[in-house]
PDB file of C-alpha atoms in Angstrom:
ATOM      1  CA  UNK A   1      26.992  -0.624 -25.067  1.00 65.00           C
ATOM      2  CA  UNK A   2      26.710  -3.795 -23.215  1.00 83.00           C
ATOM      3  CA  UNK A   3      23.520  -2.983 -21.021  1.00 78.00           C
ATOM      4  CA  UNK A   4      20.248  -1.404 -22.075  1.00 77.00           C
ATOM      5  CA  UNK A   5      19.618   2.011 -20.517  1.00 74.00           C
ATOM      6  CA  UNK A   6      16.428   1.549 -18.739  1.00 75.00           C
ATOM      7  CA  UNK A   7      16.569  -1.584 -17.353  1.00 78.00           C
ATOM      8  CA  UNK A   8      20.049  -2.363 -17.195  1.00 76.00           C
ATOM      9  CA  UNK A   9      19.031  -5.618 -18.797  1.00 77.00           C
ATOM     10  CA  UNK A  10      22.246  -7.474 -20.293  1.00 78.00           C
ATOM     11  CA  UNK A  11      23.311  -7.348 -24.607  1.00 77.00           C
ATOM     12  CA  UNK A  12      24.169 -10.311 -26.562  1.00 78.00           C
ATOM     13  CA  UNK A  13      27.947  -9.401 -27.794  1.00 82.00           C
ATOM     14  CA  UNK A  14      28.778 -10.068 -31.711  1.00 78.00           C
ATOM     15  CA  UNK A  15      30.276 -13.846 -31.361  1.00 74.00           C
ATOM     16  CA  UNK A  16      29.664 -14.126 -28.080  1.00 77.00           C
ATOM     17  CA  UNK A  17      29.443 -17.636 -26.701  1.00 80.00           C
ATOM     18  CA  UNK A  18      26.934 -19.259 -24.046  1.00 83.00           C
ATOM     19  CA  UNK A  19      24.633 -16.341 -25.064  1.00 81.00           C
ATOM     20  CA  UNK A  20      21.827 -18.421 -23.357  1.00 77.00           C
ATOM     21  CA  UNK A  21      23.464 -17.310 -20.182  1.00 75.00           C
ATOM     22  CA  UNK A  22      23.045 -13.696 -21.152  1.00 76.00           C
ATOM     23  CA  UNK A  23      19.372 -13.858 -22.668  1.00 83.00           C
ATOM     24  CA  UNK A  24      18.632 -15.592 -18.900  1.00 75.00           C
ATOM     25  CA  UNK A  25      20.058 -12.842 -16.938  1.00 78.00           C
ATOM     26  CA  UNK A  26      17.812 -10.440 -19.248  1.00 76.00           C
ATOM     27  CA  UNK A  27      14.910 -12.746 -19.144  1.00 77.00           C
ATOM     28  CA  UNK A  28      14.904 -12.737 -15.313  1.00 76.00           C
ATOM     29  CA  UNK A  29      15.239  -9.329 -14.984  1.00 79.00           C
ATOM     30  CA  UNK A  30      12.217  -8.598 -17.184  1.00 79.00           C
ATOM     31  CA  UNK A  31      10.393 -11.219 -14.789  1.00 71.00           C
ATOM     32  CA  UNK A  32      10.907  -9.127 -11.899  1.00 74.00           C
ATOM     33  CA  UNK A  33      10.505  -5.582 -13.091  1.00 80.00           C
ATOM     34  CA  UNK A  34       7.827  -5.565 -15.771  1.00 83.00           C
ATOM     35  CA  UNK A  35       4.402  -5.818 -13.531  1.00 87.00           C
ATOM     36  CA  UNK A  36       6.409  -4.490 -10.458  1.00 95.00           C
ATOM     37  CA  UNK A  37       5.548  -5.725  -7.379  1.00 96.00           C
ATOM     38  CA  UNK A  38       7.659  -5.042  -4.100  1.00 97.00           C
ATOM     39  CA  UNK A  39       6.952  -6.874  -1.290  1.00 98.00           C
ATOM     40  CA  UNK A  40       8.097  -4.236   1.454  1.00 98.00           C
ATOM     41  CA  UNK A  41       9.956  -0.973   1.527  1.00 98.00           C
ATOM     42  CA  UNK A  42      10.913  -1.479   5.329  1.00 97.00           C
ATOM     43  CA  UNK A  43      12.127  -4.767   5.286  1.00 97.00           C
ATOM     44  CA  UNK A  44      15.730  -4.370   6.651  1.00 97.00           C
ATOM     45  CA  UNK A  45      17.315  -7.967   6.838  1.00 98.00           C
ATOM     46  CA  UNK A  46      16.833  -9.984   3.978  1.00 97.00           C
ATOM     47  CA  UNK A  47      14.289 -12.581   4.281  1.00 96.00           C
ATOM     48  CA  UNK A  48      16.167 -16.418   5.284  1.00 93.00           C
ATOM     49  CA  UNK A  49      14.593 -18.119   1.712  1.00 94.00           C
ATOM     50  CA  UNK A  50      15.207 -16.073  -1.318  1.00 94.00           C
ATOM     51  CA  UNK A  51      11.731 -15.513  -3.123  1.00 93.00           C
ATOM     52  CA  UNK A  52      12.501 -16.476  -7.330  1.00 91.00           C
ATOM     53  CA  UNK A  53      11.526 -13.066  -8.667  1.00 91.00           C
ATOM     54  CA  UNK A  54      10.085 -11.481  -5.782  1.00 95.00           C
ATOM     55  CA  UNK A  55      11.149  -7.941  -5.252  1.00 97.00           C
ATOM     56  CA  UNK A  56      11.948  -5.950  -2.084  1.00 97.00           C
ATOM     57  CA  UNK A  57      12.824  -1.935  -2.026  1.00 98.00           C
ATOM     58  CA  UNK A  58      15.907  -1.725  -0.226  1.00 98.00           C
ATOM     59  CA  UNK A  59      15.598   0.628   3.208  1.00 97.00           C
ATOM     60  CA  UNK A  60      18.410   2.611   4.522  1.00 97.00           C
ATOM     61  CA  UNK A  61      20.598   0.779   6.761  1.00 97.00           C
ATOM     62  CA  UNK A  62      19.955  -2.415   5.595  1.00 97.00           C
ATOM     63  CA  UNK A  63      22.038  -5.432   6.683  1.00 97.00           C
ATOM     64  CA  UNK A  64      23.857  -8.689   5.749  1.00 97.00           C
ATOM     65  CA  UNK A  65      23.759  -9.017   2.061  1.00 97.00           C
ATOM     66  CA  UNK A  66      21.705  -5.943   1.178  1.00 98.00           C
ATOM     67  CA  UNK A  67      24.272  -3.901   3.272  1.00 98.00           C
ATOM     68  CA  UNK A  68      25.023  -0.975   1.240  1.00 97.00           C
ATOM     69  CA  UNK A  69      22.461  -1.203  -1.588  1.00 98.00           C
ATOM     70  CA  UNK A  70      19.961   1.869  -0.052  1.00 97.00           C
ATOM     71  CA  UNK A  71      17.579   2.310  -1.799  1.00 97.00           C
ATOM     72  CA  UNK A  72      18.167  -0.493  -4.841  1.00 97.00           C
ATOM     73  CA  UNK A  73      15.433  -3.205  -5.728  1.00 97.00           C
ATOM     74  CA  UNK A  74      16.536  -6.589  -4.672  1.00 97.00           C
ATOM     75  CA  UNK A  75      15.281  -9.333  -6.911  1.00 94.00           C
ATOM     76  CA  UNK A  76      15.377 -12.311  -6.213  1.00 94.00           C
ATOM     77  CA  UNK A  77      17.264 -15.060  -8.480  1.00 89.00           C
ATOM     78  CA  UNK A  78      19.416 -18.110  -8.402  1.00 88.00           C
ATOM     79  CA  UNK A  79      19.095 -18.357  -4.322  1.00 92.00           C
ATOM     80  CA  UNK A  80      20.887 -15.048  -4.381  1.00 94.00           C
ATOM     81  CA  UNK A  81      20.125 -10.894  -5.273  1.00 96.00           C
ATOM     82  CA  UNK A  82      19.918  -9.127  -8.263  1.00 92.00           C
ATOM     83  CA  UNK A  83      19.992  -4.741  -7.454  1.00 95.00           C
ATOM     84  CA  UNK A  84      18.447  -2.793  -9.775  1.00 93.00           C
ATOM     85  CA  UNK A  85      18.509   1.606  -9.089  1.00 93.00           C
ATOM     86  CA  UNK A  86      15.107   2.385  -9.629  1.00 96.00           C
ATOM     87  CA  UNK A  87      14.430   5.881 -11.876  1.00 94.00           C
ATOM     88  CA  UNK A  88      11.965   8.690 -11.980  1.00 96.00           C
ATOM     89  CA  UNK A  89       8.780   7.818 -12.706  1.00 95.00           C
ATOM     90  CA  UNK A  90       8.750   3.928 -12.519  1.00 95.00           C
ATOM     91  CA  UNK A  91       5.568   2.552 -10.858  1.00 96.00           C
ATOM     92  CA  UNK A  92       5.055  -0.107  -8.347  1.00 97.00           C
ATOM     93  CA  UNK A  93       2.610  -1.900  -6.043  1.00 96.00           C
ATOM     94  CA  UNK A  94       3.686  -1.827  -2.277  1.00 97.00           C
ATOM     95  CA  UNK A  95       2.552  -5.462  -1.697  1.00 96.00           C
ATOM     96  CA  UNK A  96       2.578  -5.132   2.112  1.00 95.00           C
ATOM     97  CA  UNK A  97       0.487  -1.588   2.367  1.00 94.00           C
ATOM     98  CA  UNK A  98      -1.260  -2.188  -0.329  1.00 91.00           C
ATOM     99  CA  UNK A  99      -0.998   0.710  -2.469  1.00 93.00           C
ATOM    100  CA  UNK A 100       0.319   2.250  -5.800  1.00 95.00           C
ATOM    101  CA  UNK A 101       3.582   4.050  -5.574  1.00 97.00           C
ATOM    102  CA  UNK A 102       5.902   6.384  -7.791  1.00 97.00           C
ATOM    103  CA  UNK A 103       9.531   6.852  -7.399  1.00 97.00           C
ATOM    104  CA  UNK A 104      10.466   9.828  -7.408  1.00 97.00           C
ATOM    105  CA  UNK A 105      14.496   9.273  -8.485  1.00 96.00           C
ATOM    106  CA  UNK A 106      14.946   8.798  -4.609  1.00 95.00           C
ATOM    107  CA  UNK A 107      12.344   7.044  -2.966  1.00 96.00           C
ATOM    108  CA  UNK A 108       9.078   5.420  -3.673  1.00 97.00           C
ATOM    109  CA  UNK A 109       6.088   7.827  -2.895  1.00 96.00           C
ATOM    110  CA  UNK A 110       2.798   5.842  -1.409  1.00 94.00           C
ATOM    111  CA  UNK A 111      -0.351   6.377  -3.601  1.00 95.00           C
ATOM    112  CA  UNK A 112       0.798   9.352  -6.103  1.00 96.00           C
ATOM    113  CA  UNK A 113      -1.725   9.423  -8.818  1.00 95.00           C
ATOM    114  CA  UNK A 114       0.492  12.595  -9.773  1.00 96.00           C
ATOM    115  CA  UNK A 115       4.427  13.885  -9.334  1.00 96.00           C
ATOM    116  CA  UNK A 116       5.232  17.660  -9.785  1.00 97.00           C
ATOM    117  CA  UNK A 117       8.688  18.460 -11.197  1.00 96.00           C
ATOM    118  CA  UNK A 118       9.014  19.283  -7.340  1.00 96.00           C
ATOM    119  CA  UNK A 119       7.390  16.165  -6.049  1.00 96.00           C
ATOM    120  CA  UNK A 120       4.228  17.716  -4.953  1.00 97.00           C
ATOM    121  CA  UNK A 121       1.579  15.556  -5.721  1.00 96.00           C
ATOM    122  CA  UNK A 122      -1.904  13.729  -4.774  1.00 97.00           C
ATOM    123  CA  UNK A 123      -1.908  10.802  -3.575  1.00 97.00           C
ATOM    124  CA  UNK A 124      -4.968   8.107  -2.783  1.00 96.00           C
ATOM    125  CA  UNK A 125      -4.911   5.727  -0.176  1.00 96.00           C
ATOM    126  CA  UNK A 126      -6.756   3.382   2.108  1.00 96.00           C
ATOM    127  CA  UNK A 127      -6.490   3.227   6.220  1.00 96.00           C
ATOM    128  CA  UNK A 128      -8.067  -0.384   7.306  1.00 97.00           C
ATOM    129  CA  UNK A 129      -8.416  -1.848  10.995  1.00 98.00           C
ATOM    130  CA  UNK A 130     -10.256  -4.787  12.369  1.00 98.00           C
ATOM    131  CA  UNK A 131     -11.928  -2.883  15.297  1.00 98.00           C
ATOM    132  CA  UNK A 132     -13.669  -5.376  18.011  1.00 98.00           C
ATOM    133  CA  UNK A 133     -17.089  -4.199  19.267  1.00 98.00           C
ATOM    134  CA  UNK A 134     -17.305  -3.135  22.581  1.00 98.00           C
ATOM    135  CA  UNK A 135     -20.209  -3.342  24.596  1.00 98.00           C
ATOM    136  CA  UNK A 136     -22.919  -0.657  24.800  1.00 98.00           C
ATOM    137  CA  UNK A 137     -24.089   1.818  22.534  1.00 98.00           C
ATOM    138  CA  UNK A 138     -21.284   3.002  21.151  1.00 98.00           C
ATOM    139  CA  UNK A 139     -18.334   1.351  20.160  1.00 98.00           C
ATOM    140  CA  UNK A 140     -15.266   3.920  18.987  1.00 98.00           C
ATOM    141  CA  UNK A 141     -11.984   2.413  17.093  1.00 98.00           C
ATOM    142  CA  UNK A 142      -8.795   3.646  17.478  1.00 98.00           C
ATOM    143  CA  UNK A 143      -7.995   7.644  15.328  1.00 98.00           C
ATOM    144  CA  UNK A 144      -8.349   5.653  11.875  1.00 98.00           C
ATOM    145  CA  UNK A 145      -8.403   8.961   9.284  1.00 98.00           C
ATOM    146  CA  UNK A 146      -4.965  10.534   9.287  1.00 98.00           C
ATOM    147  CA  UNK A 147      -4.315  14.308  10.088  1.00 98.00           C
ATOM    148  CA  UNK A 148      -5.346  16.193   6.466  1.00 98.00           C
ATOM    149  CA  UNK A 149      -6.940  13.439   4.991  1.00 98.00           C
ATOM    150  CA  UNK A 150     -10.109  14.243   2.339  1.00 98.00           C
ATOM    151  CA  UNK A 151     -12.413  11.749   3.047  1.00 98.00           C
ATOM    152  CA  UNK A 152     -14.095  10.168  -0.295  1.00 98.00           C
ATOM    153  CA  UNK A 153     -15.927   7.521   1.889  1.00 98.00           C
ATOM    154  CA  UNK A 154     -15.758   4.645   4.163  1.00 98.00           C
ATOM    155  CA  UNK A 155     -16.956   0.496   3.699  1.00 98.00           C
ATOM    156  CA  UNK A 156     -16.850  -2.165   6.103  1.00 98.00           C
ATOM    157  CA  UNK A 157     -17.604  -5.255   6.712  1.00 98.00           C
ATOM    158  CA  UNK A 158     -18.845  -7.746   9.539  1.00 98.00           C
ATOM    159  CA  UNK A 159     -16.550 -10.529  10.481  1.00 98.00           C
ATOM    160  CA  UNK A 160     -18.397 -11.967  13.307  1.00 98.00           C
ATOM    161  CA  UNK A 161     -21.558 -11.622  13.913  1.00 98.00           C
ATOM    162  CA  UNK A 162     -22.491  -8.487  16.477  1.00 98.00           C
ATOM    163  CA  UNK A 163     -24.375  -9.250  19.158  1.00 98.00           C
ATOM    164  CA  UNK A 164     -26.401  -7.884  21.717  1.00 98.00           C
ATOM    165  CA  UNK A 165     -29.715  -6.024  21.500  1.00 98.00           C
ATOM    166  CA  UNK A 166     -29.596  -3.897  18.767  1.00 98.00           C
ATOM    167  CA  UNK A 167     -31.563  -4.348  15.393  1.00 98.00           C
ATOM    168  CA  UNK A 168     -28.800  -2.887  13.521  1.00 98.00           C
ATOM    169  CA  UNK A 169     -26.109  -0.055  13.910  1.00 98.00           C
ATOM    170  CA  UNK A 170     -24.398   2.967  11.987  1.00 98.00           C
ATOM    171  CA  UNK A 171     -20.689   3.604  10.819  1.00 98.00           C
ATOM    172  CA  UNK A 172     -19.811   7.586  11.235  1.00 98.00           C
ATOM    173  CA  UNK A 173     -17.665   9.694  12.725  1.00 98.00           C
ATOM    174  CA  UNK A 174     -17.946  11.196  16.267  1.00 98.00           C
ATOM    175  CA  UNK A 175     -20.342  14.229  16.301  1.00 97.00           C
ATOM    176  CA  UNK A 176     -21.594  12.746  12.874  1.00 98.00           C
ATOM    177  CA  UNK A 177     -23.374   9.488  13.644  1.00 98.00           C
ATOM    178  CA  UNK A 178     -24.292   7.487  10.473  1.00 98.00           C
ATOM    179  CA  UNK A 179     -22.261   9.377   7.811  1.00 98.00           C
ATOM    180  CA  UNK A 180     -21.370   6.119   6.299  1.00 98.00           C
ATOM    181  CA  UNK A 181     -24.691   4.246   6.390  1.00 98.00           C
ATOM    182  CA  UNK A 182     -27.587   3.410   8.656  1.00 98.00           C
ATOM    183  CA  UNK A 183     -29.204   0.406   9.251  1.00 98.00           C
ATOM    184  CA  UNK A 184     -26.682  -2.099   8.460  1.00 98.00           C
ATOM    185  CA  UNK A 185     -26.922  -5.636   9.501  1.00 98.00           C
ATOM    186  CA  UNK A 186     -25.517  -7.570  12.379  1.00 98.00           C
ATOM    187  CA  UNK A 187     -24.838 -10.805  10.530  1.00 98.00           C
ATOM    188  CA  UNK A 188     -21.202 -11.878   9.580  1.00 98.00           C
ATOM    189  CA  UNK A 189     -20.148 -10.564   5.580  1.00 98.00           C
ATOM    190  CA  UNK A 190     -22.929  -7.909   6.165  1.00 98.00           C
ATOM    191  CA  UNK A 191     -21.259  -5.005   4.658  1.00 98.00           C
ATOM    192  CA  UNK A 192     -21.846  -0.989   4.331  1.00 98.00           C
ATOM    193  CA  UNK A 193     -20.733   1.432   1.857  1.00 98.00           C
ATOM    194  CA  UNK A 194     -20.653   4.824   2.421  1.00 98.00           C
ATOM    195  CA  UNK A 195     -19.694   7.228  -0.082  1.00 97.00           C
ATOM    196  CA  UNK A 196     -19.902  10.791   0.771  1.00 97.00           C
ATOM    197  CA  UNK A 197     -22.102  13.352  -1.303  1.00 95.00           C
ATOM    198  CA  UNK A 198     -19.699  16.152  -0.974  1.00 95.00           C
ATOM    199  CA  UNK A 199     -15.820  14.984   0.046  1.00 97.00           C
ATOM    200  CA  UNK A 200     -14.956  16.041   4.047  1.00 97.00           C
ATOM    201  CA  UNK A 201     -11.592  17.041   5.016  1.00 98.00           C
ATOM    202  CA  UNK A 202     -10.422  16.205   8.593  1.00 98.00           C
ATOM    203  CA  UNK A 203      -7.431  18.013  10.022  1.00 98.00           C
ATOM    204  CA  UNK A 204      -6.918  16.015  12.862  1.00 98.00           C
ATOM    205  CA  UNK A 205      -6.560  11.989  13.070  1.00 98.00           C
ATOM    206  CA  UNK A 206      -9.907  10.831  13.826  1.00 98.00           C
ATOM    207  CA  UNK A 207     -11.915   7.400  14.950  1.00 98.00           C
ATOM    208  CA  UNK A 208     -14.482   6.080  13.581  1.00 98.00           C
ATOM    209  CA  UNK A 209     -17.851   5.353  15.092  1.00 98.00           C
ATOM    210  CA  UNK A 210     -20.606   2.725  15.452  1.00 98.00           C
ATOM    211  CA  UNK A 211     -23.985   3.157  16.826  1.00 98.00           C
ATOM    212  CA  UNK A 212     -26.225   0.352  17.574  1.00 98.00           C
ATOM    213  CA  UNK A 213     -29.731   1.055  17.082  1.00 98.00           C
ATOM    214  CA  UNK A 214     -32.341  -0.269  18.845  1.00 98.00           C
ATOM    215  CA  UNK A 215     -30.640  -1.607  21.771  1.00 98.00           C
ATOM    216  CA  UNK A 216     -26.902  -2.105  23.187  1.00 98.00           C
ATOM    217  CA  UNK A 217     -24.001  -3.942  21.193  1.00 98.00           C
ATOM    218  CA  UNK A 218     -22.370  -7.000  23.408  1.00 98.00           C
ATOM    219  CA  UNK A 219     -19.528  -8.554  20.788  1.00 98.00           C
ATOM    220  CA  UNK A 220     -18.475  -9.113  16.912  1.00 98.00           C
ATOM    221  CA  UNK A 221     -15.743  -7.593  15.059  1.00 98.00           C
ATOM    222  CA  UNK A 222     -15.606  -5.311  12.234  1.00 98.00           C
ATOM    223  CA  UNK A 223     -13.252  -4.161   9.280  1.00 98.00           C
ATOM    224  CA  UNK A 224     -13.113  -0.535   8.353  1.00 98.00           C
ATOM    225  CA  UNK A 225     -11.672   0.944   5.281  1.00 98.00           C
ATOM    226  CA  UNK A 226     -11.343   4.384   5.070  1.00 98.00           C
ATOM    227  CA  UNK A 227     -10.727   5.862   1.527  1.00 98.00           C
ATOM    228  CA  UNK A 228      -8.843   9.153   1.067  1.00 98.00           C
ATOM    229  CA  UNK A 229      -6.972  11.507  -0.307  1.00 98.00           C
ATOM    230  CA  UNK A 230      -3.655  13.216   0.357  1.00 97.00           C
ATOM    231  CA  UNK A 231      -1.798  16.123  -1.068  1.00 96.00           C
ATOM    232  CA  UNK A 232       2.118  16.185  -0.613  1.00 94.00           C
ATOM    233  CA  UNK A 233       4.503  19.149  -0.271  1.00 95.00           C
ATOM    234  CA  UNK A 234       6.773  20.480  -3.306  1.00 96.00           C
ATOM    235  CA  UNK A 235       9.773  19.808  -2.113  1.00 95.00           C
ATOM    236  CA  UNK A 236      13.089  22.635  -1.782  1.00 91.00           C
TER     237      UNK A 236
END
């Protein structure tokens, strides 16, 4: 055995010389893996300046010196790539969507909290825009909550300051104005958080709302989370 089975990390050999060479290689492999972190699942062309120990997910039809490893980690080391296969079960952060993932033996499943023997699962996520106010009394973002989404709740937060004449203004849904708080202030890092009582399902991607009270809105920008959950198909 000259490999260990899970990692693929490298053995010393009996008598083997420059074994600092070999404990390296495993040491840098450890670094990349343990506390998993992938930067991007979509990234297709490796990036120009190789990232010590940062770790990419391979897509399908990647190019140039990733060509051919679908689906592989590529860690980075030595100004060059290290490709690991990825097994059932291992766990990652998706750096650039900002969620936990699984792998399922083929591919990396956004926010599973659970894996079936058939990959069905639940999964938790978060949907996030900057929405910039528009003026008058309502001001509608673009359909935020995905199709089959259950909706735990929603929190925002001002990042410039809304103007106009309101006095303040409500986060909701349309045809539910204010399901997400009431009252909120106008001021930049003013904030709401609205967690629903009972959990709402929405079948059909959906906007989100605000409502000034008190007056018309005239300007300021806004970011919206949306926190949710998912449930995934068994597969065939």
């Amino acid at each position: 055995m000259t490999n260990t089975s899970q990692l693929g990390l490298p053995l010393l050999q009996a008598a083997q010389a420059q074994k600092h060479v070999t404990m390296n290689e495993a040491l840098a492999r450890i670094d990349g893996l343990v506390q998993l972190v992938v930067q991007s699942r979509t990234l297709a062309v490796p990036p120009a300046v190789v990232g010590e120990g940062l770790v990419w997910s391979v897509p399908s039809g990647a190019v140039n010196e990733w060509s051919g490893q679908d689906g592989a980690l590529a860690v980075g080391r030595n100004g060059g790539w290290d490709f690991v296969a990825p097994k059932r079960g291992w766990r990652a952060l998706l750096l650039d969507e900002g969620i936990q993932a699984i792998h399922d033996g083929t591919a990396w499943r956004g926010g599973m909290l659970t894996l079936s023997p058939n990959n069905a699962g639940m999964a938790a996520k978060v949907a996030e825009i900057d929405h910039t106010v528009t003026a008058g009394t309502v001001s509608t973002t673009a359909n935020l909550i995905p199709p089959n989404a259950v909706v735990l709740g929603a929190t925002a937060r001002v990042l410039t300051t809304i103007t106009g004449t309101l006095t303040s203004w409500q986060l909701g849904n349309p045809g539910a104005v204010g399901r997400y708080g009431s009252g909120l202030g106008t001021a930049a890092n003013a904030f709401a958080r609205g967690v629903l009582s009972q959990p709402t399902a929405f079948y059909s991607a959906t906007p989100m709302q605000l409502d000034a009270t008190g007056g018309n809105f005239a300007g300021g920008s806004v970011r919206i989370a949306v926190h949710y959950l998912e449930i995934g198909l068994p597969d065939l």
